[in-house]
PDB file of C-alpha atoms in Angstrom:
ATOM      1  CA  MET A 106       0.102  -0.076   0.149  1.00  0.00           C
ATOM      2  CA  ARG A 107       1.294   3.710  -0.940  1.00  0.00           C
ATOM      3  CA  ILE A 108       0.277   7.093  -0.251  1.00  0.00           C
ATOM      4  CA  SER A 109      -1.573   8.242  -3.250  1.00  0.00           C
ATOM      5  CA  GLY A 110      -0.692  12.013  -3.251  1.00  0.00           C
ATOM      6  CA  GLY A 111       0.717  14.935  -1.531  1.00  0.00           C
ATOM      7  CA  THR A 112       4.380  15.332  -0.278  1.00  0.00           C
ATOM      8  CA  HIS A 113       4.857  11.566   0.497  1.00  0.00           C
ATOM      9  CA  ARG A 114       3.224  10.177  -2.535  1.00  0.00           C
ATOM     10  CA  GLY A 115       4.287   6.925  -3.421  1.00  0.00           C
ATOM     11  CA  ARG A 116       5.669   6.182   0.093  1.00  0.00           C
ATOM     12  CA  VAL A 117       5.097   2.358   1.036  1.00  0.00           C
ATOM     13  CA  LEU A 118       3.087   1.907   4.111  1.00  0.00           C
ATOM     14  CA  LYS A 119       3.692  -0.955   6.200  1.00  0.00           C
ATOM     15  CA  VAL A 120       0.311  -3.395   6.807  1.00  0.00           C
ATOM     16  CA  PRO A 121       0.546  -5.867   9.532  1.00  0.00           C
ATOM     17  CA  PRO A 122       0.417  -9.292   8.259  1.00  0.00           C
ATOM     18  CA  GLY A 123      -2.127 -11.736   9.306  1.00  0.00           C
ATOM     19  CA  ARG A 124      -4.532  -9.095  10.845  1.00  0.00           C
ATOM     20  CA  ASP A 125      -8.198  -8.542   9.845  1.00  0.00           C
ATOM     21  CA  VAL A 126      -7.418  -4.868   8.432  1.00  0.00           C
ATOM     22  CA  ARG A 127      -9.017  -3.407   5.382  1.00  0.00           C
ATOM     23  CA  PRO A 128      -6.984  -0.291   4.279  1.00  0.00           C
ATOM     24  CA  ALA A 129      -8.944   2.226   2.176  1.00  0.00           C
ATOM     25  CA  SER A 130      -8.282   1.627  -1.418  1.00  0.00           C
ATOM     26  CA  ASP A 131      -6.149   3.853  -3.415  1.00  0.00           C
ATOM     27  CA  MET A 132      -9.581   4.608  -5.566  1.00  0.00           C
ATOM     28  CA  ILE A 133     -11.521   5.439  -2.058  1.00  0.00           C
ATOM     29  CA  ARG A 134      -8.453   7.778  -0.825  1.00  0.00           C
ATOM     30  CA  GLN A 135      -8.052   9.569  -4.171  1.00  0.00           C
ATOM     31  CA  ALA A 136     -11.956  10.323  -4.319  1.00  0.00           C
ATOM     32  CA  LEU A 137     -12.036  11.539  -0.640  1.00  0.00           C
ATOM     33  CA  PHE A 138      -9.377  13.948  -1.077  1.00  0.00           C
ATOM     34  CA  ASN A 139     -10.405  15.100  -4.377  1.00  0.00           C
ATOM     35  CA  ILE A 140     -13.770  15.966  -2.678  1.00  0.00           C
ATOM     36  CA  LEU A 141     -11.986  17.528   0.402  1.00  0.00           C
ATOM     37  CA  GLY A 142      -9.663  19.493  -1.707  1.00  0.00           C
ATOM     38  CA  GLU A 143      -7.531  22.316  -0.249  1.00  0.00           C
ATOM     39  CA  ARG A 144      -9.537  22.268   2.868  1.00  0.00           C
ATOM     40  CA  ILE A 145      -7.407  19.535   4.219  1.00  0.00           C
ATOM     41  CA  GLN A 146      -4.525  21.994   4.280  1.00  0.00           C
ATOM     42  CA  GLY A 147      -3.792  22.723   8.194  1.00  0.00           C
ATOM     43  CA  ALA A 148      -6.708  20.715   9.432  1.00  0.00           C
ATOM     44  CA  SER A 149      -7.226  18.648  12.497  1.00  0.00           C
ATOM     45  CA  VAL A 150      -8.111  15.435  11.598  1.00  0.00           C
ATOM     46  CA  LEU A 151      -9.700  12.235  13.650  1.00  0.00           C
ATOM     47  CA  ASP A 152      -9.113   8.926  12.089  1.00  0.00           C
ATOM     48  CA  LEU A 153     -11.470   6.364  13.954  1.00  0.00           C
ATOM     49  CA  PHE A 154     -11.080   2.630  13.294  1.00  0.00           C
ATOM     50  CA  ALA A 155      -7.662   3.569  12.005  1.00  0.00           C
ATOM     51  CA  GLY A 156      -6.475   0.071  10.853  1.00  0.00           C
ATOM     52  CA  THR A 157      -3.536   0.955   8.984  1.00  0.00           C
ATOM     53  CA  GLY A 158      -3.863   4.587   9.309  1.00  0.00           C
ATOM     54  CA  SER A 159      -3.924   4.996   5.522  1.00  0.00           C
ATOM     55  CA  LEU A 160      -6.670   7.776   5.669  1.00  0.00           C
ATOM     56  CA  GLY A 161      -5.100   9.841   8.124  1.00  0.00           C
ATOM     57  CA  LEU A 162      -1.324   9.613   6.925  1.00  0.00           C
ATOM     58  CA  GLU A 163      -3.066  10.365   3.470  1.00  0.00           C
ATOM     59  CA  ALA A 164      -4.230  13.590   5.038  1.00  0.00           C
ATOM     60  CA  LEU A 165      -0.994  14.342   6.569  1.00  0.00           C
ATOM     61  CA  SER A 166       0.645  14.019   3.260  1.00  0.00           C
ATOM     62  CA  ARG A 167      -1.765  16.295   1.696  1.00  0.00           C
ATOM     63  CA  GLY A 168      -1.165  18.979   4.215  1.00  0.00           C
ATOM     64  CA  ALA A 169      -3.411  18.353   7.380  1.00  0.00           C
ATOM     65  CA  SER A 170      -1.364  19.819  10.528  1.00  0.00           C
ATOM     66  CA  ARG A 171      -2.209  16.805  12.790  1.00  0.00           C
ATOM     67  CA  VAL A 172      -4.110  13.407  13.080  1.00  0.00           C
ATOM     68  CA  VAL A 173      -5.325  11.538  16.180  1.00  0.00           C
ATOM     69  CA  PHE A 174      -5.789   8.034  15.263  1.00  0.00           C
ATOM     70  CA  VAL A 175      -8.120   5.603  17.375  1.00  0.00           C
ATOM     71  CA  GLU A 176      -7.149   1.910  16.850  1.00  0.00           C
ATOM     72  CA  ARG A 177      -8.247  -0.721  19.197  1.00  0.00           C
ATOM     73  CA  ASP A 178      -5.857  -3.398  18.336  1.00  0.00           C
ATOM     74  CA  ARG A 179      -2.605  -2.381  19.715  1.00  0.00           C
ATOM     75  CA  GLU A 180      -0.104  -4.261  17.513  1.00  0.00           C
ATOM     76  CA  VAL A 181      -1.967  -2.729  14.570  1.00  0.00           C
ATOM     77  CA  ALA A 182      -1.635   0.661  16.256  1.00  0.00           C
ATOM     78  CA  ASN A 183       2.012   0.367  16.432  1.00  0.00           C
ATOM     79  CA  TYR A 184       2.063  -0.075  12.578  1.00  0.00           C
ATOM     80  CA  ILE A 185       0.393   3.408  12.452  1.00  0.00           C
ATOM     81  CA  ARG A 186       3.294   4.835  14.964  1.00  0.00           C
ATOM     82  CA  ASP A 187       6.057   3.267  12.491  1.00  0.00           C
ATOM     83  CA  ASN A 188       4.309   4.439   9.313  1.00  0.00           C
ATOM     84  CA  SER A 189       4.251   7.844  10.602  1.00  0.00           C
ATOM     85  CA  SER A 190       7.937   7.646  11.827  1.00  0.00           C
ATOM     86  CA  GLU A 191       9.001   6.428   8.337  1.00  0.00           C
ATOM     87  CA  ILE A 192       7.425   9.602   6.753  1.00  0.00           C
ATOM     88  CA  GLY A 193       8.911  11.890   9.291  1.00  0.00           C
ATOM     89  CA  MET A 194       5.502  12.879  10.606  1.00  0.00           C
ATOM     90  CA  ALA A 195       5.556  11.419  14.283  1.00  0.00           C
ATOM     91  CA  ASP A 196       5.328  14.926  15.641  1.00  0.00           C
ATOM     92  CA  HIS A 197       2.036  15.276  14.079  1.00  0.00           C
ATOM     93  CA  VAL A 198       0.535  12.020  15.073  1.00  0.00           C
ATOM     94  CA  ARG A 199      -1.323  10.688  18.244  1.00  0.00           C
ATOM     95  CA  VAL A 200      -2.414   7.158  18.538  1.00  0.00           C
ATOM     96  CA  LEU A 201      -4.773   5.942  20.837  1.00  0.00           C
ATOM     97  CA  SER A 202      -5.900   2.327  21.476  1.00  0.00           C
ATOM     98  CA  PHE A 203      -9.290   1.661  22.693  1.00  0.00           C
ATOM     99  CA  ASP A 204     -12.650   0.324  21.392  1.00  0.00           C
ATOM    100  CA  ILE A 205     -14.131   3.459  20.223  1.00  0.00           C
ATOM    101  CA  LEU A 206     -17.743   2.212  20.292  1.00  0.00           C
ATOM    102  CA  THR A 207     -17.588   1.516  24.408  1.00  0.00           C
ATOM    103  CA  ALA A 208     -15.402   4.672  24.966  1.00  0.00           C
ATOM    104  CA  THR A 209     -16.639   7.592  23.071  1.00  0.00           C
ATOM    105  CA  SER A 210     -16.259   9.802  26.063  1.00  0.00           C
ATOM    106  CA  ARG A 211     -12.363   9.389  25.673  1.00  0.00           C
ATOM    107  CA  LEU A 212     -12.601  11.208  22.326  1.00  0.00           C
ATOM    108  CA  ARG A 213     -13.196  14.675  24.181  1.00  0.00           C
ATOM    109  CA  SER A 214      -9.693  14.698  25.737  1.00  0.00           C
ATOM    110  CA  ALA A 215      -8.167  13.567  22.380  1.00  0.00           C
ATOM    111  CA  GLY A 216      -7.163  16.953  21.123  1.00  0.00           C
ATOM    112  CA  GLY A 217     -10.314  18.107  19.370  1.00  0.00           C
ATOM    113  CA  PRO A 218     -12.027  19.860  18.337  1.00  0.00           C
ATOM    114  CA  PHE A 219     -11.408  18.463  14.755  1.00  0.00           C
ATOM    115  CA  ASP A 220     -12.111  19.744  11.241  1.00  0.00           C
ATOM    116  CA  PHE A 221     -12.588  16.445   9.641  1.00  0.00           C
ATOM    117  CA  VAL A 222     -13.375  12.823  10.953  1.00  0.00           C
ATOM    118  CA  PHE A 223     -12.907   9.657   9.162  1.00  0.00           C
ATOM    119  CA  VAL A 224     -15.140   6.821  10.322  1.00  0.00           C
ATOM    120  CA  ALA A 225     -14.394   3.678   8.533  1.00  0.00           C
ATOM    121  CA  PRO A 226     -15.235   0.629  10.520  1.00  0.00           C
ATOM    122  CA  PRO A 227     -15.269  -3.185   9.541  1.00  0.00           C
ATOM    123  CA  TYR A 228     -18.420  -3.663   7.409  1.00  0.00           C
ATOM    124  CA  PRO A 229     -19.596  -6.675   9.414  1.00  0.00           C
ATOM    125  CA  MET A 230     -20.124  -4.456  12.376  1.00  0.00           C
ATOM    126  CA  MET A 231     -22.715  -2.345  10.715  1.00  0.00           C
ATOM    127  CA  LEU A 232     -25.991  -4.174  10.015  1.00  0.00           C
ATOM    128  CA  ALA A 233     -27.620  -0.658   9.944  1.00  0.00           C
ATOM    129  CA  VAL A 234     -26.557   2.784  10.616  1.00  0.00           C
ATOM    130  CA  THR A 235     -29.073   4.867  12.851  1.00  0.00           C
ATOM    131  CA  PRO A 236     -28.484   7.709  15.166  1.00  0.00           C
ATOM    132  CA  THR A 237     -29.119   5.752  18.121  1.00  0.00           C
ATOM    133  CA  PHE A 238     -27.243   2.463  17.670  1.00  0.00           C
ATOM    134  CA  GLY A 239     -23.508   1.277  17.227  1.00  0.00           C
ATOM    135  CA  VAL A 240     -21.668   3.446  14.627  1.00  0.00           C
ATOM    136  CA  GLY A 241     -24.633   5.798  14.046  1.00  0.00           C
ATOM    137  CA  ALA A 242     -24.710   6.688  17.728  1.00  0.00           C
ATOM    138  CA  LEU A 243     -20.920   7.195  17.310  1.00  0.00           C
ATOM    139  CA  VAL A 244     -21.478   9.632  14.371  1.00  0.00           C
ATOM    140  CA  GLU A 245     -24.203  11.571  16.470  1.00  0.00           C
ATOM    141  CA  SER A 246     -21.732  11.719  19.326  1.00  0.00           C
ATOM    142  CA  LEU A 247     -19.122  13.528  17.392  1.00  0.00           C
ATOM    143  CA  PHE A 248     -21.641  16.439  16.887  1.00  0.00           C
ATOM    144  CA  THR A 249     -23.135  16.352  20.374  1.00  0.00           C
ATOM    145  CA  ASP A 250     -20.290  16.110  22.467  1.00  0.00           C
ATOM    146  CA  ALA A 251     -18.064  18.927  21.131  1.00  0.00           C
ATOM    147  CA  ILE A 252     -15.587  16.684  19.460  1.00  0.00           C
ATOM    148  CA  VAL A 253     -15.853  18.284  16.029  1.00  0.00           C
ATOM    149  CA  ALA A 254     -15.205  22.087  15.035  1.00  0.00           C
ATOM    150  CA  PRO A 255     -17.899  24.306  13.509  1.00  0.00           C
ATOM    151  CA  GLY A 256     -18.281  23.382   9.925  1.00  0.00           C
ATOM    152  CA  ALA A 257     -16.655  20.030  10.338  1.00  0.00           C
ATOM    153  CA  VAL A 258     -16.996  17.102   7.954  1.00  0.00           C
ATOM    154  CA  VAL A 259     -17.433  13.615   9.230  1.00  0.00           C
ATOM    155  CA  MET A 260     -17.170  10.982   6.374  1.00  0.00           C
ATOM    156  CA  LEU A 261     -18.426   7.423   6.870  1.00  0.00           C
ATOM    157  CA  GLN A 262     -17.039   4.729   4.823  1.00  0.00           C
ATOM    158  CA  HIS A 263     -19.694   1.935   4.578  1.00  0.00           C
ATOM    159  CA  ASP A 264     -21.329  -0.945   2.206  1.00  0.00           C
ATOM    160  CA  ARG A 265     -23.575   0.727  -0.147  1.00  0.00           C
ATOM    161  CA  GLN A 266     -26.196  -1.395   0.287  1.00  0.00           C
ATOM    162  CA  MET A 267     -26.194  -1.074   4.317  1.00  0.00           C
ATOM    163  CA  PRO A 268     -29.434   0.802   5.295  1.00  0.00           C
ATOM    164  CA  LEU A 269     -28.531   4.274   6.502  1.00  0.00           C
ATOM    165  CA  ALA A 270     -31.102   6.573   8.474  1.00  0.00           C
ATOM    166  CA  ASP A 271     -32.207   9.573   6.396  1.00  0.00           C
ATOM    167  CA  GLU A 272     -32.848  12.027   9.447  1.00  0.00           C
ATOM    168  CA  TRP A 273     -30.183  12.693  12.405  1.00  0.00           C
ATOM    169  CA  PRO A 274     -30.976  14.742  15.189  1.00  0.00           C
ATOM    170  CA  HIS A 275     -27.711  16.541  15.278  1.00  0.00           C
ATOM    171  CA  ALA A 276     -26.039  15.618  11.750  1.00  0.00           C
ATOM    172  CA  LEU A 277     -27.147  16.469   8.357  1.00  0.00           C
ATOM    173  CA  ILE A 278     -26.195  14.285   5.226  1.00  0.00           C
ATOM    174  CA  THR A 279     -24.529  16.599   2.676  1.00  0.00           C
ATOM    175  CA  ASP A 280     -23.213  14.332   0.162  1.00  0.00           C
ATOM    176  CA  GLN A 281     -22.988  10.546  -0.863  1.00  0.00           C
ATOM    177  CA  ARG A 282     -20.669   9.031  -3.310  1.00  0.00           C
ATOM    178  CA  THR A 283     -20.560   5.521  -4.596  1.00  0.00           C
ATOM    179  CA  TYR A 284     -17.676   3.623  -5.632  1.00  0.00           C
ATOM    180  CA  GLY A 285     -18.356   0.063  -6.377  1.00  0.00           C
ATOM    181  CA  LYS A 286     -19.581  -1.729  -3.514  1.00  0.00           C
ATOM    182  CA  THR A 287     -18.337   1.202  -1.144  1.00  0.00           C
ATOM    183  CA  MET A 288     -20.221   4.551  -0.185  1.00  0.00           C
ATOM    184  CA  LEU A 289     -18.875   7.454   1.259  1.00  0.00           C
ATOM    185  CA  THR A 290     -21.466   9.467   3.111  1.00  0.00           C
ATOM    186  CA  PHE A 291     -20.504  13.132   4.487  1.00  0.00           C
ATOM    187  CA  PHE A 292     -22.001  14.653   7.570  1.00  0.00           C
ATOM    188  CA  ALA A 293     -21.988  18.180   8.653  1.00  0.00           C
ATOM    189  CA  PRO A 294     -23.450  19.708  12.000  1.00  0.00           C
ATOM    190  CA  LYS A 295     -27.158  20.260  11.748  1.00  0.00           C
ATOM    191  CA  GLU A 296     -27.936  24.103  12.439  1.00  0.00           C
ATOM    192  CA  PRO A 297     -29.872  24.832  15.650  1.00  0.00           C
TER     193      PRO A 297
END
């Protein structure tokens, strides 16, 4: 796996062998950062269910000022640390290792508020996404617990056939893009 754009374009990222990690494909990463464009410059990013850290490291390569990664598997989290050191960005990275679905309150002290949040959980854990359950409740908490900055963008990567609620109490779906079997859904804070 390689970084696909920015100052570290082409740098190879280490991927943990034998782990159930699904890095975002080159196509998904390129599409995401084409959508975000120049807004990533100087941004503060939160990468949840980080896996290899490919989304957050791509953000750093394209000009983000800092990234906080959350990956519950400590061994996989060490790969994020190693990869950020390899590209000379360790000073711009914080890696946290805990289960985000059971400890969302820990995000308040993680260094926010964040301009961009990438949520790319393993697909099997998402049977449906609603504002009151699992990953959907996590997305809602990003807006209700002051984890995101005003005007923030939250991106949820999910299977395009997975049911997704249309209405959210504190989040507004602003865009959806489909790439093969994958959909990227973008949320923004709902105006009071």
